[in-house]
CSV table of C-alpha atoms (C1' of nucleotides) in Angstrom, one decimal:
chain,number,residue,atom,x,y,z
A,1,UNK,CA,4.6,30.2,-0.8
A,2,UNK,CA,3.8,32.9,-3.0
A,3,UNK,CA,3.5,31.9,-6.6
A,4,UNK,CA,3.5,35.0,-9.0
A,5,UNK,CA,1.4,34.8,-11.9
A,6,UNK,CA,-1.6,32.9,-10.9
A,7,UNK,CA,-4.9,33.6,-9.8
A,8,UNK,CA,-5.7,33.9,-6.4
A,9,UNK,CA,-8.3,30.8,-6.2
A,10,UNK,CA,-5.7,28.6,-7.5
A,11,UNK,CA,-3.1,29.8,-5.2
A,12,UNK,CA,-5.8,29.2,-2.2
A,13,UNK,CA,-6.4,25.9,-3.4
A,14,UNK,CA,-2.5,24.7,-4.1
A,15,UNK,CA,-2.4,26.0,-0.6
A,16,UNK,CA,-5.2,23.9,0.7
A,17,UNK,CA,-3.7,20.6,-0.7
A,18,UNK,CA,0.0,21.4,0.7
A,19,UNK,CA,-1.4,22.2,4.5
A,20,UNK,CA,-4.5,19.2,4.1
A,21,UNK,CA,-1.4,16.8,3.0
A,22,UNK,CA,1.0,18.4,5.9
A,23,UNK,CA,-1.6,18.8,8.5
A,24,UNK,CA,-4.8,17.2,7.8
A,25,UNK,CA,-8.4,19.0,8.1
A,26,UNK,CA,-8.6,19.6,11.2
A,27,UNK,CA,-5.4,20.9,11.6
A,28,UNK,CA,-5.4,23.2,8.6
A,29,UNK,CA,-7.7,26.8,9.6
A,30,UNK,CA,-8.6,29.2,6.7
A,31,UNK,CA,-6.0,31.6,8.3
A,32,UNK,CA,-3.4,29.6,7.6
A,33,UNK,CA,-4.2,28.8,3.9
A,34,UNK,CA,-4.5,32.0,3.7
A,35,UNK,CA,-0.8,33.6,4.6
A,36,UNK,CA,0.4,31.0,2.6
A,37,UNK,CA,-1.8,32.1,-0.5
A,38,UNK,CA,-0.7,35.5,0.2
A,39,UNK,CA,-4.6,36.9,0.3
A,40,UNK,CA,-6.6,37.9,2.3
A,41,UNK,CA,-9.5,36.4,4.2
A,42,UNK,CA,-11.9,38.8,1.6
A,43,UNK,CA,-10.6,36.8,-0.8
A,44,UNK,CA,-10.8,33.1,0.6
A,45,UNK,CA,-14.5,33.6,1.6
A,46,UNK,CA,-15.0,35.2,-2.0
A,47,UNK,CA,-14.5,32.1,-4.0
A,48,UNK,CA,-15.2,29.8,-1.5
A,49,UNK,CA,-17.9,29.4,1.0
A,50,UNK,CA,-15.6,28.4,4.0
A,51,UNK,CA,-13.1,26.2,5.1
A,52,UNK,CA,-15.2,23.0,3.9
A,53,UNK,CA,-15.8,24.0,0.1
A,54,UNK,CA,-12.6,24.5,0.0
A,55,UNK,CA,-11.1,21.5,1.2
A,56,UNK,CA,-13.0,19.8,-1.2
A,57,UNK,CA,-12.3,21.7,-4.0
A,58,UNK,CA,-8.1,21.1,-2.8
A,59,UNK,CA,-8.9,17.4,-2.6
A,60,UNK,CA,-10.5,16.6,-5.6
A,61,UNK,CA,-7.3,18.4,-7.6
A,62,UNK,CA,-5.3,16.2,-5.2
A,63,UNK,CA,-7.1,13.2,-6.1
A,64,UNK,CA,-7.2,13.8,-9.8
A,65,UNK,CA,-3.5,14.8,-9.7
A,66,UNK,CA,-3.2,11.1,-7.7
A,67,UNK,CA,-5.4,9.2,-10.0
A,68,UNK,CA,-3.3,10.4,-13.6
A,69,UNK,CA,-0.3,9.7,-11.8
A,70,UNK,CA,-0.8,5.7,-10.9
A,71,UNK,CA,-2.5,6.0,-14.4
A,72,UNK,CA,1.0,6.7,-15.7
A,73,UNK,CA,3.2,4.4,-14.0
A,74,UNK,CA,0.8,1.2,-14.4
A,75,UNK,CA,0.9,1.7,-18.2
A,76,UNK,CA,4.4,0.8,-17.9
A,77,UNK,CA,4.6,-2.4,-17.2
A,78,UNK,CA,3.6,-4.7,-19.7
A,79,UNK,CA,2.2,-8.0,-17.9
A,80,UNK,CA,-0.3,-7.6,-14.8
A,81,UNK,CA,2.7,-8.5,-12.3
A,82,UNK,CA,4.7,-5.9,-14.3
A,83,UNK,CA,1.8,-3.5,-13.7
A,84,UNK,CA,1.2,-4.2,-10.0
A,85,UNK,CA,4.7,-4.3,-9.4
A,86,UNK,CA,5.4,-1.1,-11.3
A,87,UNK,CA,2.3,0.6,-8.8
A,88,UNK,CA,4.0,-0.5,-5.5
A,89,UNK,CA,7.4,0.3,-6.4
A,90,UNK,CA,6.7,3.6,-7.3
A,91,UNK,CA,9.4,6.0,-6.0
A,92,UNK,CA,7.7,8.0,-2.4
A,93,UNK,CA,8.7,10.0,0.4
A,94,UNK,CA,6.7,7.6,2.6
A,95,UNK,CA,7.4,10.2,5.4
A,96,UNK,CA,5.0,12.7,4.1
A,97,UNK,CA,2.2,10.2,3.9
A,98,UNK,CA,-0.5,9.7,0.8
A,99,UNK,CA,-2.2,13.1,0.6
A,100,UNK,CA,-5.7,11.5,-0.1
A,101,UNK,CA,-5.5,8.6,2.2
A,102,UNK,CA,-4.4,10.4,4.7
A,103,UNK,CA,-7.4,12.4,4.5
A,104,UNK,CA,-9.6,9.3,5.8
A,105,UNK,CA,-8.0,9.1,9.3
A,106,UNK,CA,-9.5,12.7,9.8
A,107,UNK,CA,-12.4,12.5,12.0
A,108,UNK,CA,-14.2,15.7,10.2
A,109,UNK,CA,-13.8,14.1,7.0
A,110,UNK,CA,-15.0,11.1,7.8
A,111,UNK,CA,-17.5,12.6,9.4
A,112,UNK,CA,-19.3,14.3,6.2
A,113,UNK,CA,-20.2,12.8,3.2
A,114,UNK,CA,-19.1,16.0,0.8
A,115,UNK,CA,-15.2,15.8,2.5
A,116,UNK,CA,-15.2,11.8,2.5
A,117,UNK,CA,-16.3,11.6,-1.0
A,118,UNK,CA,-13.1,12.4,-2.8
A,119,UNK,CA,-11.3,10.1,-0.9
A,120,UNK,CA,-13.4,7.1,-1.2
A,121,UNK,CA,-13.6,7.4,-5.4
A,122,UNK,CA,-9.8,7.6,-5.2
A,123,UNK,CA,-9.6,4.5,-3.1
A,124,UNK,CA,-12.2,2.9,-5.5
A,125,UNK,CA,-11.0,3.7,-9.0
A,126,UNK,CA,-7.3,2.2,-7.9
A,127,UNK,CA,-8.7,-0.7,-6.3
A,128,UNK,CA,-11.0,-1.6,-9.4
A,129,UNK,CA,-7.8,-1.0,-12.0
A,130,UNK,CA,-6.1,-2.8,-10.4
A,131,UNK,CA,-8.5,-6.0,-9.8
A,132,UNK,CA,-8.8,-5.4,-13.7
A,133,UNK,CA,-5.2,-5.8,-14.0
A,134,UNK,CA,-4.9,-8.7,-12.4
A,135,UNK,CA,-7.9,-10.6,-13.6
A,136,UNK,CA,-6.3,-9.6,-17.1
A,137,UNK,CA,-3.6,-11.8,-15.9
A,138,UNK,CA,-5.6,-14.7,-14.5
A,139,UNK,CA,-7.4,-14.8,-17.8
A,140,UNK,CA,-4.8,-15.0,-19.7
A,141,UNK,CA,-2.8,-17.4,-17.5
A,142,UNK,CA,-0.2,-15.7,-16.8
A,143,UNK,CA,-1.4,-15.8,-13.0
A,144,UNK,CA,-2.3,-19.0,-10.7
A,145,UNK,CA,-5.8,-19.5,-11.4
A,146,UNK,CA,-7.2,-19.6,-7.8
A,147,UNK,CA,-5.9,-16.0,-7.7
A,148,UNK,CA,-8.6,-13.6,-6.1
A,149,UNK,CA,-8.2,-9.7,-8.5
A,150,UNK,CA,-10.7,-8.0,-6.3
A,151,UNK,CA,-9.1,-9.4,-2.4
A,152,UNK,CA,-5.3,-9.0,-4.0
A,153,UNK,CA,-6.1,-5.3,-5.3
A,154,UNK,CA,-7.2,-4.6,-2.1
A,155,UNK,CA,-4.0,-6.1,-0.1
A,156,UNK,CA,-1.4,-4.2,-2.2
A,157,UNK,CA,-3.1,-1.1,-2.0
A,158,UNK,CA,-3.3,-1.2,1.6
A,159,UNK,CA,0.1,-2.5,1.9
A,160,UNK,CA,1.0,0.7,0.6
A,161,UNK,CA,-1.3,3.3,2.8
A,162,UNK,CA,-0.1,0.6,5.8
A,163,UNK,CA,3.3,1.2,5.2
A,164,UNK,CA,3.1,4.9,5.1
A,165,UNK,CA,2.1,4.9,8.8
A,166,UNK,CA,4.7,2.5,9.3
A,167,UNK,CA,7.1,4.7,7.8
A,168,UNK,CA,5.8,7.9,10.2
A,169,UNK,CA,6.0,5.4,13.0
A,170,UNK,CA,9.2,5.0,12.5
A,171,UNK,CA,10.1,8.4,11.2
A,172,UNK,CA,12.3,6.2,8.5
A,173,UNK,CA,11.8,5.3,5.1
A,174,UNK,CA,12.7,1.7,5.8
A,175,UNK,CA,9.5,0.6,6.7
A,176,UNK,CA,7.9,1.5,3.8
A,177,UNK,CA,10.0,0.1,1.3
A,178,UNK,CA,10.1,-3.7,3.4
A,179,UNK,CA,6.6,-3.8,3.5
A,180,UNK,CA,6.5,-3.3,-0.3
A,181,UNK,CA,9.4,-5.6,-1.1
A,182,UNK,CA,7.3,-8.0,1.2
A,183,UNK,CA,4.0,-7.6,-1.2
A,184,UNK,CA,6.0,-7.8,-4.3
A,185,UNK,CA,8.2,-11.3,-3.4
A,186,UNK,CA,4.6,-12.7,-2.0
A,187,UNK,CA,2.9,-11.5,-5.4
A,188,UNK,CA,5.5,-13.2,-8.0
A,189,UNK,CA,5.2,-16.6,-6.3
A,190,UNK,CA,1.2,-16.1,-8.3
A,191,UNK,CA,2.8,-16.2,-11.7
A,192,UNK,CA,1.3,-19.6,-13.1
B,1,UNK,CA,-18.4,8.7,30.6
B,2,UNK,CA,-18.2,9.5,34.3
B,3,UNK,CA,-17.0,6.4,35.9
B,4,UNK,CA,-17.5,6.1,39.5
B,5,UNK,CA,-15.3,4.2,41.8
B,6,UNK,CA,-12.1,5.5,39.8
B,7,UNK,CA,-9.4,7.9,40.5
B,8,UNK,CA,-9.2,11.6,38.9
B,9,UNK,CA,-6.3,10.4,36.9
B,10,UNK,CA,-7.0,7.4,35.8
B,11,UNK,CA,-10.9,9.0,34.5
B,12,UNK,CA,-8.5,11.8,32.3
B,13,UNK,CA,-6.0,8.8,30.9
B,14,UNK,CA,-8.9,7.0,30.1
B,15,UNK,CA,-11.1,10.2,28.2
B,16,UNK,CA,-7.8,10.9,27.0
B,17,UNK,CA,-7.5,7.1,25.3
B,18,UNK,CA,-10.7,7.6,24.0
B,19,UNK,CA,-10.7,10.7,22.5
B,20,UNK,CA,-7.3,10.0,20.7
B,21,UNK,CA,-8.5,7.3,19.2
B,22,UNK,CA,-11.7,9.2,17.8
B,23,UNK,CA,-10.4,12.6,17.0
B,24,UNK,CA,-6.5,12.1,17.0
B,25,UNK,CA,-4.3,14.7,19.0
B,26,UNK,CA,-4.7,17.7,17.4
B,27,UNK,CA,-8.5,17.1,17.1
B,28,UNK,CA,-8.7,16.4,21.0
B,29,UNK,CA,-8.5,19.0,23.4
B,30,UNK,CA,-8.1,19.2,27.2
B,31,UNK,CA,-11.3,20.8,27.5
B,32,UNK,CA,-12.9,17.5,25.8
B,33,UNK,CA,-10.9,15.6,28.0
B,34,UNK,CA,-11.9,16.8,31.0
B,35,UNK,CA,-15.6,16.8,30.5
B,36,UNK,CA,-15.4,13.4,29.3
B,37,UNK,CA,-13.8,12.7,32.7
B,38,UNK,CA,-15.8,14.5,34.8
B,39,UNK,CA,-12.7,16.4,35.9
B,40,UNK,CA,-12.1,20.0,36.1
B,41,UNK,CA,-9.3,22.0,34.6
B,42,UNK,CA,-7.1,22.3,38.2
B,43,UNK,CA,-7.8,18.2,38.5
B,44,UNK,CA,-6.3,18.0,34.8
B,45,UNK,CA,-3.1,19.9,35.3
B,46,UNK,CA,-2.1,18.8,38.9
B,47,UNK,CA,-2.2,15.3,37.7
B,48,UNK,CA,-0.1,16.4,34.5
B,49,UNK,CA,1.7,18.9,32.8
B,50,UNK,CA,-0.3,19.5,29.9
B,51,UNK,CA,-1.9,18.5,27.2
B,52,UNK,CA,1.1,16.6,25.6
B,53,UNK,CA,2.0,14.6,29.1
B,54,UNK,CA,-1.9,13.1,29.9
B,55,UNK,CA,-1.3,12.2,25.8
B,56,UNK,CA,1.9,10.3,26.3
B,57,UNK,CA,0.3,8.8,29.3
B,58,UNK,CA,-2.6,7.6,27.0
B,59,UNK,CA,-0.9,6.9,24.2
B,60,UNK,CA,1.4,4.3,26.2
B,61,UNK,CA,-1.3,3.0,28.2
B,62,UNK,CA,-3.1,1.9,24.8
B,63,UNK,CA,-0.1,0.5,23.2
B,64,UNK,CA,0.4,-1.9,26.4
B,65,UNK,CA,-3.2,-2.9,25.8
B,66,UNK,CA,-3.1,-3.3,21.8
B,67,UNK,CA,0.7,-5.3,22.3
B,68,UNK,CA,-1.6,-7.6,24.8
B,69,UNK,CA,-3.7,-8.4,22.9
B,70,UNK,CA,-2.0,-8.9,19.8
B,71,UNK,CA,-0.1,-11.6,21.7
B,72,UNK,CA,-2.7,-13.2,22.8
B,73,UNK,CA,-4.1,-13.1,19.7
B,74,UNK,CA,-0.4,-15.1,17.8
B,75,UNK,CA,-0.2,-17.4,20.9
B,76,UNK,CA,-3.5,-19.4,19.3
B,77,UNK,CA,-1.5,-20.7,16.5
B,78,UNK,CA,0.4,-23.6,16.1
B,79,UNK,CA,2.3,-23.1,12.9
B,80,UNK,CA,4.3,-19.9,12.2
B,81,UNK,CA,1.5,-19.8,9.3
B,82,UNK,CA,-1.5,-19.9,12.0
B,83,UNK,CA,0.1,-17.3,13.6
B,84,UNK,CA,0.5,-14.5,11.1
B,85,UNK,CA,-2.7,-15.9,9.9
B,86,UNK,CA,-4.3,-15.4,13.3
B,87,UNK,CA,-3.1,-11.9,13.5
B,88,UNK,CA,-4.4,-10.6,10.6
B,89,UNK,CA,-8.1,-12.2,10.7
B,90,UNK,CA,-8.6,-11.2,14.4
B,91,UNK,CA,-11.8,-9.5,14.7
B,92,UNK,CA,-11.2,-6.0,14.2
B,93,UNK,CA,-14.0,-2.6,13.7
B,94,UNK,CA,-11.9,-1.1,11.1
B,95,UNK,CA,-14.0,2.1,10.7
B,96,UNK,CA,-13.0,3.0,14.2
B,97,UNK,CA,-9.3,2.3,13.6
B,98,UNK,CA,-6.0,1.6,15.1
B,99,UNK,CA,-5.6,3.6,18.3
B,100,UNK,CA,-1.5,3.4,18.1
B,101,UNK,CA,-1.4,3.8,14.3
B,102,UNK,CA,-3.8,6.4,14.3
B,103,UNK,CA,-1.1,8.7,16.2
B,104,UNK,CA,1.0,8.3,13.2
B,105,UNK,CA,-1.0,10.2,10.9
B,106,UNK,CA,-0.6,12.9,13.4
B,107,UNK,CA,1.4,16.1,12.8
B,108,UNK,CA,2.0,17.1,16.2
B,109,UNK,CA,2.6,13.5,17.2
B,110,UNK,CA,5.5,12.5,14.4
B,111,UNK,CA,6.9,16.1,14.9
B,112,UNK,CA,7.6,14.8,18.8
B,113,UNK,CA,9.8,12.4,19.6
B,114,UNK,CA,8.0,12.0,22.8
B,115,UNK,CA,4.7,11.8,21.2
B,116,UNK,CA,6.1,9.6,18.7
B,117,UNK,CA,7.7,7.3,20.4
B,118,UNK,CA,4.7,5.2,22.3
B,119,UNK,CA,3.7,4.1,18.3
B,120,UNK,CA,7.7,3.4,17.3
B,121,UNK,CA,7.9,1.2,19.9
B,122,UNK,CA,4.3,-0.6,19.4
B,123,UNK,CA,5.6,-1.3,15.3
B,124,UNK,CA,9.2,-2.2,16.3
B,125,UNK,CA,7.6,-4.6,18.6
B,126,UNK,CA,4.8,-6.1,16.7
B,127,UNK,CA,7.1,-6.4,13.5
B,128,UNK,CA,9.8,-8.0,15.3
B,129,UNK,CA,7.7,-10.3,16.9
B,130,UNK,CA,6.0,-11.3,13.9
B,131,UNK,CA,9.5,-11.4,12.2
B,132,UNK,CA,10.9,-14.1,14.6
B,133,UNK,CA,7.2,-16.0,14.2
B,134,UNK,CA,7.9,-16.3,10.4
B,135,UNK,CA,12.0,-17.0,10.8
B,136,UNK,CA,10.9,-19.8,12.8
B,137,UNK,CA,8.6,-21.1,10.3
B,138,UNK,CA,11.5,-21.1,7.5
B,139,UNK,CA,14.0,-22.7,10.0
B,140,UNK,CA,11.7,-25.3,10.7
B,141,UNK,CA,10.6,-26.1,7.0
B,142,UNK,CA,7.4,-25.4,7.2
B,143,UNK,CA,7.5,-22.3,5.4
B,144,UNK,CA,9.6,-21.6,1.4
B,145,UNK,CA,13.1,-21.0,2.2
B,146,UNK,CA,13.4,-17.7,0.5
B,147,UNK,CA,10.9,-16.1,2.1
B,148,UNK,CA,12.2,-12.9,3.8
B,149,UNK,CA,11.1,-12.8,7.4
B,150,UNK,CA,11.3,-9.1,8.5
B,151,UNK,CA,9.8,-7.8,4.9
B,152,UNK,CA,7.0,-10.4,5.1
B,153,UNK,CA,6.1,-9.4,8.8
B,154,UNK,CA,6.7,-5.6,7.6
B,155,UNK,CA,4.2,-6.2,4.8
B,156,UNK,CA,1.2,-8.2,6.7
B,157,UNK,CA,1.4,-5.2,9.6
B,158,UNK,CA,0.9,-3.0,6.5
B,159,UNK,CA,-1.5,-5.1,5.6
B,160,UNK,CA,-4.0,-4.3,8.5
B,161,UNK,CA,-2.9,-0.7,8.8
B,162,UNK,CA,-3.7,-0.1,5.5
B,163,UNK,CA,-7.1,-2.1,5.8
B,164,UNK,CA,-8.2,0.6,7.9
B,165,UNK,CA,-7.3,3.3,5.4
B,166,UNK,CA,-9.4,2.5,3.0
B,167,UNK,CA,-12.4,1.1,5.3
B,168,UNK,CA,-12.6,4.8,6.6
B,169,UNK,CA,-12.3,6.0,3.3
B,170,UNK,CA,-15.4,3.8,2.1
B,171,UNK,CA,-17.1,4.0,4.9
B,172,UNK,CA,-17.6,0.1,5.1
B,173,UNK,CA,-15.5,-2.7,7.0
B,174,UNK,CA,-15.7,-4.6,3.3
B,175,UNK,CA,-12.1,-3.3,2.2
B,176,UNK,CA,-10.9,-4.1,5.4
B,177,UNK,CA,-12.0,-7.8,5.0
B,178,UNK,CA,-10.7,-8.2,1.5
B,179,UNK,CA,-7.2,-6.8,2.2
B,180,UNK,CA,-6.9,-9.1,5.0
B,181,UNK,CA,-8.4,-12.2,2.9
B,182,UNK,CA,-5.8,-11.1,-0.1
B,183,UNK,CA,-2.8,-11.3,2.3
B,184,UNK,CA,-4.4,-14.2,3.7
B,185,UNK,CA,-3.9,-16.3,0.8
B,186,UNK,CA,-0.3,-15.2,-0.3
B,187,UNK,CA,1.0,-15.8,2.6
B,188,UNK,CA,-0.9,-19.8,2.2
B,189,UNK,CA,1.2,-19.9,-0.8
B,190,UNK,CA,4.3,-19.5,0.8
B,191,UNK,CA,4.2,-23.3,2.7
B,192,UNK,CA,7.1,-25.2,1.5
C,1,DG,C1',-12.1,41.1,-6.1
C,2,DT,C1',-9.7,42.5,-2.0
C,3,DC,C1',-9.2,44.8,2.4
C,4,DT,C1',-10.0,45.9,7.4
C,5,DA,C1',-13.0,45.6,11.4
C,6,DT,C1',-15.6,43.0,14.3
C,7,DA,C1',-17.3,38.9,16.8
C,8,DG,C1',-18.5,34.9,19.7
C,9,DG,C1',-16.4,30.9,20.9
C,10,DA,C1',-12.6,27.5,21.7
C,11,DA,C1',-7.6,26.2,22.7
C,12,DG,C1',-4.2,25.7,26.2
C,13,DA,C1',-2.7,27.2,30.2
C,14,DT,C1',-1.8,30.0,34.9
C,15,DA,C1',-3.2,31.9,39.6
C,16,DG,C1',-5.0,31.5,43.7
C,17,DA,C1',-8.9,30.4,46.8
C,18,DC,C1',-10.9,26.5,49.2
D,1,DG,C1',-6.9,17.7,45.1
D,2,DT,C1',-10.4,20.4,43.1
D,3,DC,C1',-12.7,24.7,41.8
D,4,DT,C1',-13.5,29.2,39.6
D,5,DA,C1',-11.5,33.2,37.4
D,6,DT,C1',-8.6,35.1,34.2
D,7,DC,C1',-5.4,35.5,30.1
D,8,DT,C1',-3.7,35.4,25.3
D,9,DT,C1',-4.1,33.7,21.1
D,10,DC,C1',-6.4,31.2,17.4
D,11,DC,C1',-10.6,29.6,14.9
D,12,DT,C1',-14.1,30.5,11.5
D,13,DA,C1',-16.6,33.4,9.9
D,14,DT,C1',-19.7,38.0,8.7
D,15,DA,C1',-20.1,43.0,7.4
D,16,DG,C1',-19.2,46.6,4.9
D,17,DA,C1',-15.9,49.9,2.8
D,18,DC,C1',-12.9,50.6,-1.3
DNA sequence: GTCTATAGGAAGATAGAC
DNA sequence: GTCTATCTTCCTATAGAC
């Protein structure tokens, strides 16, 4: 995992976010980030105070990296269906899981406020776009009226963290891309 | 959490539940487990192999109890719609999480197909069931005729996995609520 | 900045006495 | 059936040399 060329706190921290989204928190030790940096543990508690500070540092580029790309494919579509649509049908390997949300079924990040916090503004900036998207689209009638932006963000972006465990569940991709299918038929029976 | 009046094994498959549930499997050890139970190590392993059998053992004993329930919980309704609908607004404490869906998250549990298997079953079951719920409700009229059974039933499972998701990641049962409410209301749509 | 040495404790299990 | 001892490896650092 080597990568030649690049610093050795960025290689710690592209390590951190590959074996936090492989293995979680608690089952990712310093040693193993580490090997997989190719330095040493000098090195690891040089630029970062521990296991913790570094964690955090993985998730928030994990996060960011998250954030820019739902930015990106909501900007396709041009009405708020398009939009929403666009976000769930998204092209993912639901086997490997959301690398921030899974994140919150880890009891030590749940546990602290400094690991948690990364995950919850994630989970808050996608659920507020997309309430904005869709209450774009109630305004301008292109959506039912009655249509709730806030309660519907919420649904399709837990149908698609709900259908990554379904997915594991199963070990198959099927799951995943039913439940979205699902969302998406129930969602264009809004259009006004 | 010493309970009297109970058997050495049934104390550990109990801790074990418990502990799963809270801290996941690589989180829990048998060391944890033990104390929880009151048990010492040579109780532990001449009642099960390891670590991996007392999980399996818990694992399945929590699935039989969450499949129970969630029977119970569809059986209320009348209409295919009061059904789902009961399902997804049962009372739930979504910061603690699903104790089968939890498992999924796992590493060690989706890299096992022993470990694994307890949750498959528990999401082949649930979805099925609510499949057939919903196929009933299209054969009978009362529900849109295109409506896809096996993708909406997919979808509101999501639903509630997903609710949990990002209540842990907020730290509030709020999300939880909304997702739940948003699904609600599509799926009120979708009476013919 | 990076390396090696060292450390106290936990993880996961085995052995054998009682 | 349960207990204590023992074992090897890993975890998460800290210390100090280079």
């Amino acid at each position: 995992m080597y990568t030649a060329g690049m610093e050795t706190s960025e290689r710690l921290i592209e390590s951190a976010q590959a074996l936090l989204w492989e293995r979680g928190y608690v089952g990712t030790s310093p040693k193993a980030i580490q090997e997989r940096a190719g330095a040493g543990q000098g090195s690891m508690y040089h630029h970062f105070r521990g296991k913790p500070d570094l964690a955090v540092a993985a998730m928030r580029r994990s996060a960011g990296q998250l954030r820019a790309q739902a930015e990106e494919q909501m900007a396709r579509g041009g009405t708020a269906l398009e939009k929403a649509t666009a976000y769930l049908v998204r092209e993912r390997d639901a086997l490997r899981g959301c690398r921030v949300g899974r994140m919150a079924m880890d009891p030590d990040v749940v546990a602290s406020a400094q690991l948690r916090e990364p995950v919850r503004e994630t989970f808050d900036w996608l659920t507020g776009h997309l309430a904005a998207v869709l209450a774009e689209g109630v305004a301008s009638g292109e959506l039912r009226p009655g249509l709730d932006p806030d309660d519907t963000a919420t649904m399709i972006v837990a149908v698609v963290q709900g259908g990554y465990v379904l997915a594991r569940a199963a070990g198959s991709q099927e799951p995943f891309d039913s439940a979205v299918r699902g969302a998406v038929a129930l969602l264009a029976a809004q259009a006004a």
